[in-house]
Short mmCIF file of C-alpha atoms and ligand atoms in Angstrom, two decimals:
data_model
loop_
_atom_site.label_atom_id
_atom_site.label_comp_id
_atom_site.label_asym_id
_atom_site.label_seq_id
_atom_site.Cartn_x
_atom_site.Cartn_y
_atom_site.Cartn_z
CA MET A 17 0.09 0.16 -0.06
CA LYS A 18 1.13 3.37 -1.21
CA ARG A 19 1.89 5.90 1.88
CA THR A 20 0.27 9.20 1.97
CA ILE A 21 2.22 12.66 2.31
CA GLU A 22 2.48 13.96 5.78
CA ARG A 23 4.29 17.12 4.69
CA VAL A 24 6.76 18.79 1.89
CA PHE A 25 8.89 21.23 3.42
CA ARG A 26 11.97 22.98 2.69
CA GLY A 27 15.58 23.38 4.52
CA ALA A 28 16.31 26.53 6.84
CA PRO A 29 18.00 29.18 5.51
CA GLU A 30 21.78 28.35 4.77
CA HIS A 31 24.26 28.73 6.90
CA TRP A 32 28.25 28.09 7.13
CA VAL A 33 29.52 25.09 9.17
CA GLY A 34 33.39 26.44 9.62
CA ASN A 35 34.53 28.31 6.58
CA GLY A 36 33.93 25.82 4.10
CA PHE A 37 30.36 24.29 3.79
CA ARG A 38 27.24 26.55 3.17
CA VAL A 39 24.21 24.30 4.27
CA SER A 40 20.74 24.04 4.58
CA ASN A 41 19.22 21.99 7.68
CA TYR A 42 16.48 20.03 6.86
CA PHE A 43 15.78 18.44 10.42
CA PRO A 44 15.85 18.98 13.44
CA ALA A 45 16.19 22.67 12.86
CA ALA A 46 13.98 23.73 10.17
CA THR A 47 11.18 21.43 11.32
CA ASP A 48 8.99 21.45 14.36
CA PHE A 49 9.20 17.59 14.83
CA ASP A 50 11.90 16.19 17.07
CA LYS A 51 12.00 12.25 16.41
CA ARG A 52 9.84 12.17 13.44
CA MET A 53 12.87 11.11 10.99
CA SER A 54 14.26 9.15 14.01
CA PRO A 55 16.80 6.95 13.30
CA PHE A 56 17.98 9.92 11.17
CA PHE A 57 18.66 12.85 13.54
CA LEU A 58 19.98 15.75 11.63
CA LEU A 59 20.19 16.37 7.74
CA ASP A 60 22.44 19.16 6.02
CA TYR A 61 22.45 19.43 2.65
CA HIS A 62 25.30 21.88 0.55
CA ARG A 63 23.57 22.82 -2.39
CA PRO A 64 25.75 22.94 -5.49
CA LYS A 65 28.13 26.14 -4.85
CA ALA A 66 31.25 27.36 -6.92
CA TYR A 67 34.27 28.18 -4.93
CA ALA A 68 36.95 29.89 -6.00
CA PRO A 69 40.63 28.93 -5.86
CA THR A 70 42.36 29.34 -2.84
CA THR A 71 45.52 27.71 -1.22
CA GLU A 72 43.57 28.55 2.31
CA ARG A 73 42.17 25.23 4.12
CA ARG A 74 38.39 25.19 3.82
CA GLY A 75 36.12 23.57 5.96
CA VAL A 76 35.60 22.53 9.75
CA GLY A 77 39.10 22.01 12.16
CA THR A 78 39.01 19.01 14.70
CA HIS A 79 35.82 18.79 16.57
CA PRO A 80 34.31 15.67 18.84
CA HIS A 81 31.12 13.77 18.39
CA ARG A 82 29.71 10.94 20.56
CA GLY A 83 26.56 8.79 20.26
CA PHE A 84 26.04 8.78 16.61
CA GLU A 85 27.16 8.43 13.06
CA THR A 86 27.79 10.80 10.78
CA VAL A 87 27.07 10.02 7.17
CA THR A 88 28.61 12.13 4.44
CA ILE A 89 27.87 11.98 0.77
CA ALA A 90 30.00 13.90 -1.78
CA TYR A 91 27.70 14.76 -5.14
CA GLN A 92 30.20 17.24 -6.88
CA GLY A 93 33.60 18.15 -4.99
CA ALA A 94 35.89 16.36 -2.97
CA VAL A 95 36.04 16.18 1.10
CA ALA A 96 39.01 15.18 3.10
CA HIS A 97 38.27 13.75 6.33
CA HIS A 98 40.76 12.67 9.40
CA ASP A 99 39.87 11.41 12.67
CA SER A 100 41.41 10.78 15.99
CA ALA A 101 40.86 6.59 15.64
CA GLY A 102 43.60 6.99 12.72
CA ASN A 103 41.38 7.06 9.70
CA GLY A 104 41.11 9.54 6.70
CA GLY A 105 40.52 9.65 3.20
CA VAL A 106 38.97 11.65 0.40
CA ILE A 107 35.22 11.12 -0.22
CA LEU A 108 34.72 11.95 -4.14
CA PRO A 109 31.63 12.38 -6.15
CA GLY A 110 29.27 9.34 -5.80
CA GLU A 111 30.87 8.23 -2.49
CA VAL A 112 29.98 8.05 0.89
CA GLN A 113 31.69 7.77 4.37
CA TRP A 114 29.95 6.34 7.17
CA MET A 115 31.69 7.22 10.49
CA THR A 116 30.52 5.65 13.94
CA ALA A 117 31.42 8.57 16.26
CA GLY A 118 30.39 5.78 19.19
CA GLY A 119 31.79 6.63 22.21
CA GLY A 120 33.86 9.55 21.26
CA ILE A 121 35.86 10.58 18.07
CA LEU A 122 37.64 13.46 17.11
CA HIS A 123 37.57 14.27 13.25
CA ASN A 124 38.04 17.40 10.75
CA GLU A 125 36.74 17.88 7.55
CA TYR A 126 38.13 19.98 4.66
CA HIS A 127 37.65 20.65 1.05
CA GLU A 128 40.07 18.09 -0.25
CA GLN A 129 43.68 20.21 -1.11
CA GLY A 130 43.88 19.86 -5.07
CA PHE A 131 40.28 20.66 -5.34
CA ALA A 132 40.32 23.89 -3.05
CA ARG A 133 43.47 25.05 -5.21
CA ALA A 134 41.77 24.24 -8.50
CA GLY A 135 38.27 25.76 -7.51
CA GLY A 136 35.01 24.19 -8.33
CA VAL A 137 31.32 23.13 -7.31
CA MET A 138 31.00 21.48 -4.07
CA GLN A 139 27.66 19.46 -3.42
CA MET A 140 27.33 17.44 -0.26
CA MET A 141 25.26 16.16 2.40
CA GLN A 142 25.56 15.00 6.00
CA ILE A 143 23.36 13.34 7.90
CA TRP A 144 23.27 12.35 11.44
CA VAL A 145 22.28 8.87 12.42
CA ASN A 146 21.33 8.12 15.99
CA LEU A 147 22.53 5.38 17.50
CA PRO A 148 20.28 2.99 20.08
CA ARG A 149 21.55 3.47 23.70
CA ARG A 150 23.06 -0.02 23.87
CA HIS A 151 25.36 0.99 21.14
CA LYS A 152 25.82 4.49 22.02
CA LEU A 153 29.80 3.87 23.44
CA ALA A 154 30.48 1.55 20.67
CA ALA A 155 34.05 1.60 19.59
CA PRO A 156 34.56 4.28 16.88
CA LYS A 157 34.92 3.11 13.21
CA TYR A 158 34.77 4.28 9.59
CA GLN A 159 33.36 2.87 6.56
CA ALA A 160 34.73 4.28 3.45
CA LEU A 161 32.13 3.42 0.54
CA THR A 162 33.53 3.81 -2.77
CA ASN A 163 31.79 4.09 -6.20
CA SER A 164 32.62 0.41 -6.63
CA SER A 165 31.56 -0.95 -3.36
CA ILE A 166 28.12 0.93 -3.66
CA ALA A 167 25.23 -1.53 -5.21
CA GLU A 168 23.64 -0.32 -7.93
CA THR A 169 20.64 -1.61 -9.77
CA ALA A 170 19.73 -0.22 -13.00
CA LEU A 171 16.16 0.18 -13.71
CA PRO A 172 14.44 -1.19 -16.95
CA GLY A 173 14.13 0.48 -20.02
CA LYS A 174 17.44 2.55 -19.38
CA GLN A 175 14.83 4.73 -16.61
CA GLY A 176 17.70 5.28 -14.56
CA VAL A 177 19.36 3.44 -11.47
CA VAL A 178 19.06 3.10 -7.64
CA ARG A 179 22.47 3.12 -5.65
CA VAL A 180 22.02 1.37 -2.45
CA ILE A 181 24.14 2.80 0.18
CA SER A 182 22.74 0.73 3.24
CA GLY A 183 19.76 -1.34 3.56
CA ALA A 184 18.18 -2.49 0.29
CA PHE A 185 16.49 -2.26 -3.02
CA GLU A 186 14.78 -4.90 -4.40
CA GLU A 187 17.28 -7.94 -3.81
CA THR A 188 20.19 -5.36 -3.95
CA LYS A 189 21.65 -4.84 -0.43
CA GLY A 190 23.89 -1.80 0.46
CA PRO A 191 27.43 -2.10 1.68
CA ALA A 192 26.83 -0.03 5.10
CA SER A 193 26.70 -1.88 8.08
CA THR A 194 24.30 -0.39 10.28
CA PHE A 195 23.30 -0.48 14.18
CA THR A 196 19.54 -0.24 13.21
CA PRO A 197 17.83 -0.91 9.94
CA ALA A 198 17.82 1.79 7.33
CA HIS A 199 17.35 2.24 3.94
CA MET A 200 19.57 4.92 2.45
CA LEU A 201 19.10 5.24 -1.35
CA ASP A 202 20.84 7.49 -3.84
CA VAL A 203 18.22 7.46 -6.77
CA ARG A 204 18.86 8.62 -10.16
CA LEU A 205 15.89 9.19 -12.43
CA LYS A 206 15.18 9.80 -16.20
CA PRO A 207 11.97 11.84 -17.10
CA GLY A 208 8.93 9.66 -17.01
CA ALA A 209 10.73 6.68 -15.04
CA GLN A 210 8.80 5.14 -12.37
CA VAL A 211 10.45 3.49 -9.26
CA ARG A 212 8.84 1.86 -6.27
CA LEU A 213 11.13 2.25 -3.12
CA PRO A 214 10.89 0.05 -0.11
CA ALA A 215 9.20 1.68 3.13
CA PRO A 216 8.42 -0.99 5.71
CA LYS A 217 5.33 0.17 7.50
CA ASP A 218 6.91 1.31 10.95
CA TYR A 219 9.84 2.98 9.25
CA ASN A 220 10.08 6.79 9.28
CA THR A 221 10.46 7.49 5.70
CA ALA A 222 11.14 10.75 3.60
CA LEU A 223 12.94 11.86 0.30
CA LEU A 224 14.57 14.75 -0.41
CA ILE A 225 14.91 16.09 -4.23
CA LEU A 226 18.37 17.41 -4.93
CA GLN A 227 17.77 17.75 -8.67
CA GLY A 228 14.65 18.17 -11.22
CA GLN A 229 11.04 17.41 -10.37
CA VAL A 230 9.06 14.21 -9.33
CA LYS A 231 5.75 12.96 -8.44
CA ALA A 232 5.44 10.80 -4.92
CA ASN A 233 2.59 8.73 -4.62
CA ASP A 234 0.46 10.72 -7.02
CA SER A 235 1.12 13.87 -5.19
CA PRO A 236 1.46 17.27 -7.22
CA ALA A 237 5.06 17.82 -8.39
CA VAL A 238 7.89 18.30 -5.97
CA SER A 239 11.08 20.04 -7.21
CA GLU A 240 14.84 20.66 -6.16
CA GLY A 241 15.02 21.51 -2.24
CA ASP A 242 11.60 19.90 -1.49
CA CYS A 243 11.83 17.48 1.48
CA VAL A 244 8.67 14.80 1.48
CA LEU A 245 7.74 13.45 4.46
CA PHE A 246 5.18 10.20 4.35
CA LYS A 247 2.88 9.20 7.01
CA ASN A 248 3.88 5.55 8.63
CA ASP A 249 0.57 4.27 6.84
CA GLY A 250 1.58 1.95 4.18
CA ASP A 251 5.00 -0.08 2.98
CA GLU A 252 5.86 1.73 -0.48
CA VAL A 253 6.71 5.13 -1.95
CA ARG A 254 6.35 5.10 -5.55
CA VAL A 255 8.00 7.55 -7.44
CA ASP A 256 7.56 9.30 -10.74
CA ALA A 257 10.21 11.25 -12.54
CA VAL A 258 8.78 14.62 -14.44
CA THR A 259 12.68 15.54 -15.63
CA ASP A 260 15.76 13.76 -15.08
CA ALA A 261 15.91 14.15 -11.28
CA ILE A 262 18.26 12.99 -8.19
CA ILE A 263 16.86 12.12 -5.02
CA LEU A 264 17.85 10.84 -1.66
CA PHE A 265 15.54 8.46 0.24
CA LEU A 266 15.70 7.72 3.45
CA SER A 267 13.52 5.19 5.40
CA GLY A 268 14.72 3.55 9.05
CA GLU A 269 13.45 1.87 12.19
CA PRO A 270 12.68 4.37 14.75
CA ILE A 271 14.91 4.33 17.80
CA GLU A 272 12.06 4.54 20.62
CA GLU A 273 14.53 6.53 23.34
CA PRO A 274 14.24 9.53 24.96
CA LEU A 275 16.96 11.85 23.40
CA VAL A 276 19.08 14.85 24.72
CA HIS A 277 21.01 16.51 21.90
CA TYR A 278 23.74 19.25 22.99
CA GLY A 279 26.02 20.43 19.96
CA PRO A 280 28.05 17.54 18.88
CA PHE A 281 26.61 14.93 20.89
CA VAL A 282 23.42 12.97 20.84
CA MET A 283 22.59 11.16 23.99
CA ASN A 284 19.44 9.57 26.02
CA ASN A 285 19.90 12.16 28.90
CA ILE A 286 21.35 15.10 30.20
CA ASP A 287 23.94 13.28 32.56
CA GLU A 288 25.29 11.57 29.68
CA ILE A 289 25.60 14.69 28.06
CA ASN A 290 27.26 16.29 31.06
CA GLN A 291 29.76 13.26 31.03
CA ALA A 292 30.66 13.80 27.26
CA ILE A 293 31.35 17.28 28.09
CA GLU A 294 33.37 15.85 30.84
CA ASP A 295 35.53 13.39 28.93
CA PHE A 296 36.19 15.51 26.29
CA ASN A 297 37.50 18.31 28.33
CA ALA A 298 39.52 15.45 29.99
CA GLY A 299 41.09 14.72 26.51
CA LYS A 300 39.24 11.11 26.66
CA PHE A 301 38.38 11.35 23.02
CA GLY A 302 42.08 10.86 21.72
CA HIS A 303 44.33 13.41 19.94
CA LEU A 304 43.98 15.08 16.39
CA PRO A 305 46.12 17.91 15.17
CA ASP A 306 43.87 20.59 13.18
MN1 MN B 429 31.79 16.10 12.39
#
């Protein structure tokens, strides 16, 4: 059964993250819902934006996280990343970095040096995926999901592709290992294409349009920048592309636990937030130069 649309909304006015990422927040800040997208806690979208060549470092310096995972998807440009667990790398267009902050990590995120020197268009997304209580203090880890590792299903009649980052689409499973079940799909459609995306009944489900125009479950057309949140009243989302379109589809099993957010920490209660601040100040998140 097809889900009905709960609401269509747009991101908050853009703001800078550090000096390198100009993003629009879709949730939680731009919305009045708190856990409506759980297990996804936050979504920041960096629309295509041209940067002039520079020798300056653009991005966000070393900062901590605890209690969740950060998922960074590059669409255009190149993002370099280092963390206190000793991981690092460059996220190129089409690639995804899935970082588990768990019990505590320090990391930094910059425009990759060669990209910064040449200048060019950056387009990327960062999603925070909450962790359930029993995994909040999991050991930090990092999954580099390269283009060759991301499972891709071609739609019949050359109508487009569904790239599976996590979860599954039809028989195709995504490479990311997750702590709670979640479908994260990068969907690229040709005009007239139709695709049925999996939205198990209780999973919180939304799609964000990055490019073009689509109809979702017979809605009026929605376009670039629109986010469509679905009611939890069916098990399928049908998308019809009006034009060439790129959408990000999220559907995940909610984490039914209390949640307290403070800056870079997402925990279950205020005592755990205070503990995170104390541990960070005591240097327990490790060490990482800027
Ligand atoms: Mn970060």
